Amino acid sequence: MAVCTLDGGEHVIGDADEGFSVQSITKILALGLALNRFGDEVWTRVGKEPSGTPFNHLSQLEAEAGVPRNPFINAGALAITDQLLTTVKDPAALVRGFAGFLAGQPVEIDEAVAASELATAHQNRAIANLMRGKGTITHDPEAVVAAYCRQCALSMSCRQLARAFLPLAAGGFSPVIQETIFPDRLTRRLNALLLTCGIYDSVGSFAYRVGLPAKSGVGGGIVAVVPGKAVIAVWSPELDRFGTSVVGTAALEAFAQLTNCSVL
């Protein structure tokens, strides 16, 4: 667990410097890059609503004309990757570079994890092909899925994650690199999406227990934002049935109660 505060403080416990596969947490970085590049055009391809279904669900996507409910379910993330492919050949490398830039040190993609995920990405291929058929994505579905799998295989530690996401707690400004990354208005909107969509179909219970904007990944990591104060990153591999870290959620709940930092 790592807590990074806006004044430069870093407080860690456990394996806070051990790298792990951050998986869907990278979706925040990809969305931020897309919004900085394309602005509100992003929202012509993806919605802003909670899905209420598993993150790799197909039936809702088909019923809603191939437009994903939000950017944090797999369909939404694939749509964002497709948009990034219009400006760069390797969106995963772009996300990796952005993550390292924000963390203040290089981070790497675990290519073995990426290859393993691509070999079994049948559901994501089905999602991408459905969206290609509906016109939501414009590139070859296999290329989109391959780029997405590499992005999710990014390896970072809790300390690096907490540093990288400090702009979301600081109105878009990074205390690590002393630069403004996002406009304040965009930062507020990203936090709103994290609060309503960041923990998939358990977002309600997470908000009830923790009360912070957050994003989880099936690698066992969770990043939570305390606007105006800090970012907390936790990692523990055991997952609940929704794909969110069991111990990580409990740790964030305890932290929020002890510090009274919930935004709700």
Short mmCIF file of C-alpha atoms in Angstrom, two decimals:
data_model
loop_
_atom_site.label_atom_id
_atom_site.label_comp_id
_atom_site.label_asym_id
_atom_site.label_seq_id
_atom_site.Cartn_x
_atom_site.Cartn_y
_atom_site.Cartn_z
CA MET A 1 0.00 0.00 0.00
CA ALA A 2 1.24 3.50 -0.84
CA VAL A 3 -0.16 6.92 -0.01
CA CYS A 4 1.25 9.92 -1.89
CA THR A 5 0.19 13.37 -0.74
CA LEU A 6 0.16 16.64 -2.66
CA ASP A 7 2.96 18.09 -0.51
CA GLY A 8 5.37 15.36 -1.65
CA GLY A 9 4.87 12.97 1.24
CA GLU A 10 5.05 9.22 0.56
CA HIS A 11 3.87 6.67 3.10
CA VAL A 12 4.20 2.97 2.28
CA ILE A 13 3.66 -0.40 3.90
CA GLY A 14 4.15 -3.96 2.65
CA ASP A 15 5.29 -4.64 -0.91
CA ALA A 16 4.68 -1.09 -2.11
CA ASP A 17 7.65 -1.19 -4.49
CA GLU A 18 6.86 -4.59 -6.02
CA GLY A 19 5.70 -4.37 -9.62
CA PHE A 20 2.49 -6.10 -10.67
CA SER A 21 0.20 -6.20 -13.69
CA VAL A 22 -2.03 -3.16 -13.29
CA GLN A 23 -4.52 -4.30 -15.97
CA SER A 24 -7.66 -2.14 -16.14
CA ILE A 25 -6.14 0.67 -14.08
CA THR A 26 -4.43 1.67 -17.33
CA LYS A 27 -7.85 2.58 -18.73
CA ILE A 28 -7.70 5.88 -16.82
CA LEU A 29 -4.42 6.77 -18.52
CA ALA A 30 -5.72 5.84 -21.96
CA LEU A 31 -8.91 7.85 -21.42
CA GLY A 32 -6.95 10.87 -20.23
CA LEU A 33 -4.72 10.72 -23.30
CA ALA A 34 -7.74 10.40 -25.60
CA LEU A 35 -9.58 13.31 -23.97
CA ASN A 36 -6.49 15.51 -24.19
CA ARG A 37 -6.17 14.65 -27.90
CA PHE A 38 -9.77 14.44 -29.08
CA GLY A 39 -11.83 16.31 -26.50
CA ASP A 40 -15.56 15.64 -26.48
CA GLU A 41 -15.30 13.62 -29.70
CA VAL A 42 -14.44 10.72 -27.39
CA TRP A 43 -18.05 10.69 -26.18
CA THR A 44 -19.39 9.97 -29.67
CA ARG A 45 -17.94 6.45 -29.28
CA VAL A 46 -18.55 5.68 -25.63
CA GLY A 47 -20.99 6.67 -22.88
CA LYS A 48 -20.62 7.85 -19.29
CA GLU A 49 -23.07 5.58 -17.47
CA PRO A 50 -22.53 2.60 -15.12
CA SER A 51 -23.13 -0.67 -16.92
CA GLY A 52 -24.53 -2.87 -14.15
CA THR A 53 -23.11 -5.87 -16.02
CA PRO A 54 -19.75 -7.71 -16.00
CA PHE A 55 -16.88 -5.76 -17.57
CA ASN A 56 -16.66 -8.07 -20.59
CA HIS A 57 -20.40 -8.44 -21.25
CA LEU A 58 -21.72 -8.67 -24.82
CA SER A 59 -25.52 -8.60 -24.67
CA GLN A 60 -25.81 -5.03 -23.40
CA LEU A 61 -23.37 -3.84 -26.05
CA GLU A 62 -25.38 -5.48 -28.81
CA ALA A 63 -28.67 -4.12 -27.49
CA GLU A 64 -27.26 -0.59 -27.44
CA ALA A 65 -26.03 -0.47 -31.05
CA GLY A 66 -22.40 -1.24 -30.22
CA VAL A 67 -21.86 1.87 -28.07
CA PRO A 68 -20.24 0.94 -24.72
CA ARG A 69 -21.81 2.30 -21.54
CA ASN A 70 -18.53 3.78 -20.24
CA PRO A 71 -14.76 3.83 -20.93
CA PHE A 72 -13.86 1.46 -18.09
CA ILE A 73 -15.63 -1.69 -19.23
CA ASN A 74 -13.66 -3.66 -21.82
CA ALA A 75 -15.79 -2.50 -24.76
CA GLY A 76 -15.26 1.13 -23.78
CA ALA A 77 -11.53 0.64 -23.37
CA LEU A 78 -11.32 -1.00 -26.79
CA ALA A 79 -13.14 2.00 -28.29
CA ILE A 80 -10.60 4.33 -26.66
CA THR A 81 -7.72 2.22 -27.99
CA ASP A 82 -9.25 2.43 -31.47
CA GLN A 83 -9.32 6.23 -31.22
CA LEU A 84 -5.68 6.36 -30.13
CA LEU A 85 -4.77 4.19 -33.13
CA THR A 86 -5.80 7.06 -35.40
CA THR A 87 -2.81 9.09 -34.17
CA VAL A 88 -0.18 6.55 -33.03
CA LYS A 89 0.92 3.10 -34.23
CA ASP A 90 1.44 1.74 -30.72
CA PRO A 91 -1.12 2.98 -28.16
CA ALA A 92 0.30 0.66 -25.50
CA ALA A 93 3.71 2.31 -25.80
CA LEU A 94 2.00 5.70 -25.55
CA VAL A 95 0.24 4.66 -22.34
CA ARG A 96 3.47 3.16 -20.95
CA GLY A 97 5.38 6.37 -21.66
CA PHE A 98 2.63 8.49 -20.11
CA ALA A 99 2.57 6.32 -16.98
CA GLY A 100 6.34 6.53 -16.58
CA PHE A 101 6.28 10.28 -17.19
CA LEU A 102 3.69 10.79 -14.45
CA ALA A 103 5.43 8.40 -12.03
CA GLY A 104 8.75 10.14 -12.56
CA GLN A 105 10.53 6.94 -13.59
CA PRO A 106 10.34 4.43 -16.46
CA VAL A 107 7.81 1.60 -16.29
CA GLU A 108 7.60 -1.47 -18.50
CA ILE A 109 5.11 -3.71 -20.25
CA ASP A 110 5.36 -7.38 -19.26
CA GLU A 111 5.43 -8.89 -22.74
CA ALA A 112 4.90 -12.43 -21.43
CA VAL A 113 1.67 -11.33 -19.73
CA ALA A 114 0.63 -9.49 -22.90
CA ALA A 115 1.20 -12.56 -25.06
CA SER A 116 -0.71 -14.79 -22.65
CA GLU A 117 -3.66 -12.41 -22.55
CA LEU A 118 -3.75 -12.04 -26.32
CA ALA A 119 -3.77 -15.83 -26.76
CA THR A 120 -6.93 -16.11 -24.66
CA ALA A 121 -8.66 -12.82 -25.56
CA HIS A 122 -11.62 -14.50 -27.26
CA GLN A 123 -14.27 -12.44 -25.47
CA ASN A 124 -12.47 -9.19 -26.29
CA ARG A 125 -12.21 -10.28 -29.92
CA ALA A 126 -15.95 -10.88 -29.96
CA ILE A 127 -16.54 -7.42 -28.46
CA ALA A 128 -14.20 -5.74 -30.95
CA ASN A 129 -15.76 -7.52 -33.92
CA LEU A 130 -19.25 -6.55 -32.79
CA MET A 131 -18.20 -2.90 -32.47
CA ARG A 132 -16.47 -3.01 -35.86
CA GLY A 133 -19.69 -4.30 -37.37
CA LYS A 134 -21.63 -1.46 -35.73
CA GLY A 135 -19.06 1.16 -36.78
CA THR A 136 -17.99 2.06 -33.24
CA ILE A 137 -14.38 1.17 -34.04
CA THR A 138 -12.72 1.72 -37.40
CA HIS A 139 -9.49 -0.29 -37.22
CA ASP A 140 -8.90 -4.02 -37.63
CA PRO A 141 -10.38 -5.66 -34.51
CA GLU A 142 -7.32 -7.88 -34.05
CA ALA A 143 -5.02 -4.85 -34.03
CA VAL A 144 -7.24 -3.11 -31.48
CA VAL A 145 -7.33 -6.16 -29.19
CA ALA A 146 -3.56 -6.67 -29.47
CA ALA A 147 -2.88 -3.05 -28.51
CA TYR A 148 -5.33 -3.26 -25.62
CA CYS A 149 -3.78 -6.48 -24.24
CA ARG A 150 -0.31 -4.92 -24.27
CA GLN A 151 -1.62 -1.83 -22.51
CA CYS A 152 -3.17 -3.92 -19.72
CA ALA A 153 0.13 -5.80 -19.22
CA LEU A 154 1.80 -2.65 -17.89
CA SER A 155 3.73 -3.42 -14.70
CA MET A 156 3.87 -0.81 -11.91
CA SER A 157 4.22 -0.72 -8.15
CA CYS A 158 1.82 0.84 -5.67
CA ARG A 159 4.24 3.73 -5.12
CA GLN A 160 4.49 4.37 -8.86
CA LEU A 161 0.71 4.22 -9.29
CA ALA A 162 0.07 6.64 -6.44
CA ARG A 163 2.60 9.08 -7.88
CA ALA A 164 1.23 8.75 -11.41
CA PHE A 165 -2.35 9.52 -10.41
CA LEU A 166 -1.61 12.55 -8.22
CA PRO A 167 -2.92 14.92 -10.94
CA LEU A 168 -6.41 13.56 -10.25
CA ALA A 169 -6.09 14.77 -6.65
CA ALA A 170 -4.47 18.10 -7.55
CA GLY A 171 -6.81 19.63 -10.10
CA GLY A 172 -4.77 18.23 -12.98
CA PHE A 173 -1.34 19.33 -11.70
CA SER A 174 1.42 16.77 -11.11
CA PRO A 175 3.51 17.51 -8.00
CA VAL A 176 5.96 14.84 -9.19
CA ILE A 177 6.95 16.52 -12.45
CA GLN A 178 5.66 20.02 -11.64
CA GLU A 179 3.45 20.25 -14.73
CA THR A 180 -0.25 20.61 -15.43
CA ILE A 181 -1.44 17.40 -17.10
CA PHE A 182 -5.21 17.94 -17.31
CA PRO A 183 -7.44 21.02 -17.07
CA ASP A 184 -9.19 21.22 -13.70
CA ARG A 185 -12.60 20.70 -15.32
CA LEU A 186 -11.43 17.49 -17.00
CA THR A 187 -9.94 16.25 -13.73
CA ARG A 188 -13.29 16.67 -12.00
CA ARG A 189 -15.03 14.75 -14.77
CA LEU A 190 -12.50 11.91 -14.64
CA ASN A 191 -13.05 11.62 -10.89
CA ALA A 192 -16.82 11.61 -11.44
CA LEU A 193 -16.46 8.70 -13.87
CA LEU A 194 -14.22 6.85 -11.43
CA LEU A 195 -16.77 7.29 -8.65
CA THR A 196 -19.68 6.03 -10.78
CA CYS A 197 -18.00 3.50 -13.10
CA GLY A 198 -14.51 2.65 -11.81
CA ILE A 199 -15.35 -0.54 -9.90
CA TYR A 200 -17.63 -2.12 -12.51
CA ASP A 201 -20.87 -3.62 -11.24
CA SER A 202 -19.86 -3.38 -7.57
CA VAL A 203 -19.40 0.39 -7.76
CA GLY A 204 -22.35 1.02 -5.44
CA SER A 205 -21.11 -1.16 -2.60
CA PHE A 206 -17.58 0.22 -3.03
CA ALA A 207 -18.88 3.80 -2.82
CA TYR A 208 -20.85 2.83 0.30
CA ARG A 209 -17.81 1.28 1.97
CA VAL A 210 -14.98 3.55 0.77
CA GLY A 211 -16.56 6.67 -0.72
CA LEU A 212 -13.68 7.63 -3.01
CA PRO A 213 -13.22 7.79 -6.80
CA ALA A 214 -11.28 4.63 -7.65
CA LYS A 215 -10.27 2.19 -10.36
CA SER A 216 -9.63 -1.50 -9.89
CA GLY A 217 -7.82 -4.07 -11.99
CA VAL A 218 -7.91 -7.87 -12.05
CA GLY A 219 -4.21 -7.87 -11.20
CA GLY A 220 -5.34 -7.05 -7.64
CA GLY A 221 -4.58 -3.35 -7.69
CA ILE A 222 -6.84 -0.42 -6.80
CA VAL A 223 -6.06 3.28 -7.09
CA ALA A 224 -8.23 5.69 -5.06
CA VAL A 225 -8.25 9.48 -5.21
CA VAL A 226 -8.75 11.85 -2.28
CA PRO A 227 -9.36 15.15 -4.12
CA GLY A 228 -7.24 17.97 -2.79
CA LYS A 229 -5.19 15.67 -0.58
CA ALA A 230 -3.70 12.40 -1.81
CA VAL A 231 -3.78 9.24 -3.92
CA ILE A 232 -3.81 5.76 -2.39
CA ALA A 233 -2.71 2.63 -4.25
CA VAL A 234 -3.21 -0.87 -2.87
CA TRP A 235 -2.41 -4.32 -4.18
CA SER A 236 -3.54 -7.75 -3.02
CA PRO A 237 -4.24 -10.52 -5.56
CA GLU A 238 -7.34 -12.20 -4.09
CA LEU A 239 -10.39 -10.99 -6.04
CA ASP A 240 -14.09 -10.91 -5.26
CA ARG A 241 -16.63 -12.15 -7.80
CA PHE A 242 -16.60 -8.75 -9.51
CA GLY A 243 -12.82 -8.79 -10.10
CA THR A 244 -11.82 -6.35 -7.33
CA SER A 245 -9.20 -6.97 -4.64
CA VAL A 246 -10.79 -8.22 -1.42
CA VAL A 247 -8.04 -7.10 0.95
CA GLY A 248 -7.40 -3.95 -1.07
CA THR A 249 -11.02 -2.86 -0.66
CA ALA A 250 -10.91 -3.60 3.06
CA ALA A 251 -7.69 -1.59 3.42
CA LEU A 252 -9.20 1.39 1.61
CA GLU A 253 -12.35 1.16 3.72
CA ALA A 254 -10.27 1.19 6.91
CA PHE A 255 -8.14 4.08 5.64
CA ALA A 256 -11.21 6.14 4.72
CA GLN A 257 -12.78 5.55 8.14
CA LEU A 258 -9.61 6.31 10.09
CA THR A 259 -8.83 9.50 8.16
CA ASN A 260 -12.42 10.59 7.46
CA CYS A 261 -11.38 11.25 3.85
CA SER A 262 -14.49 9.94 2.08
CA VAL A 263 -15.95 12.42 -0.41
CA LEU A 264 -19.47 11.18 0.36
#
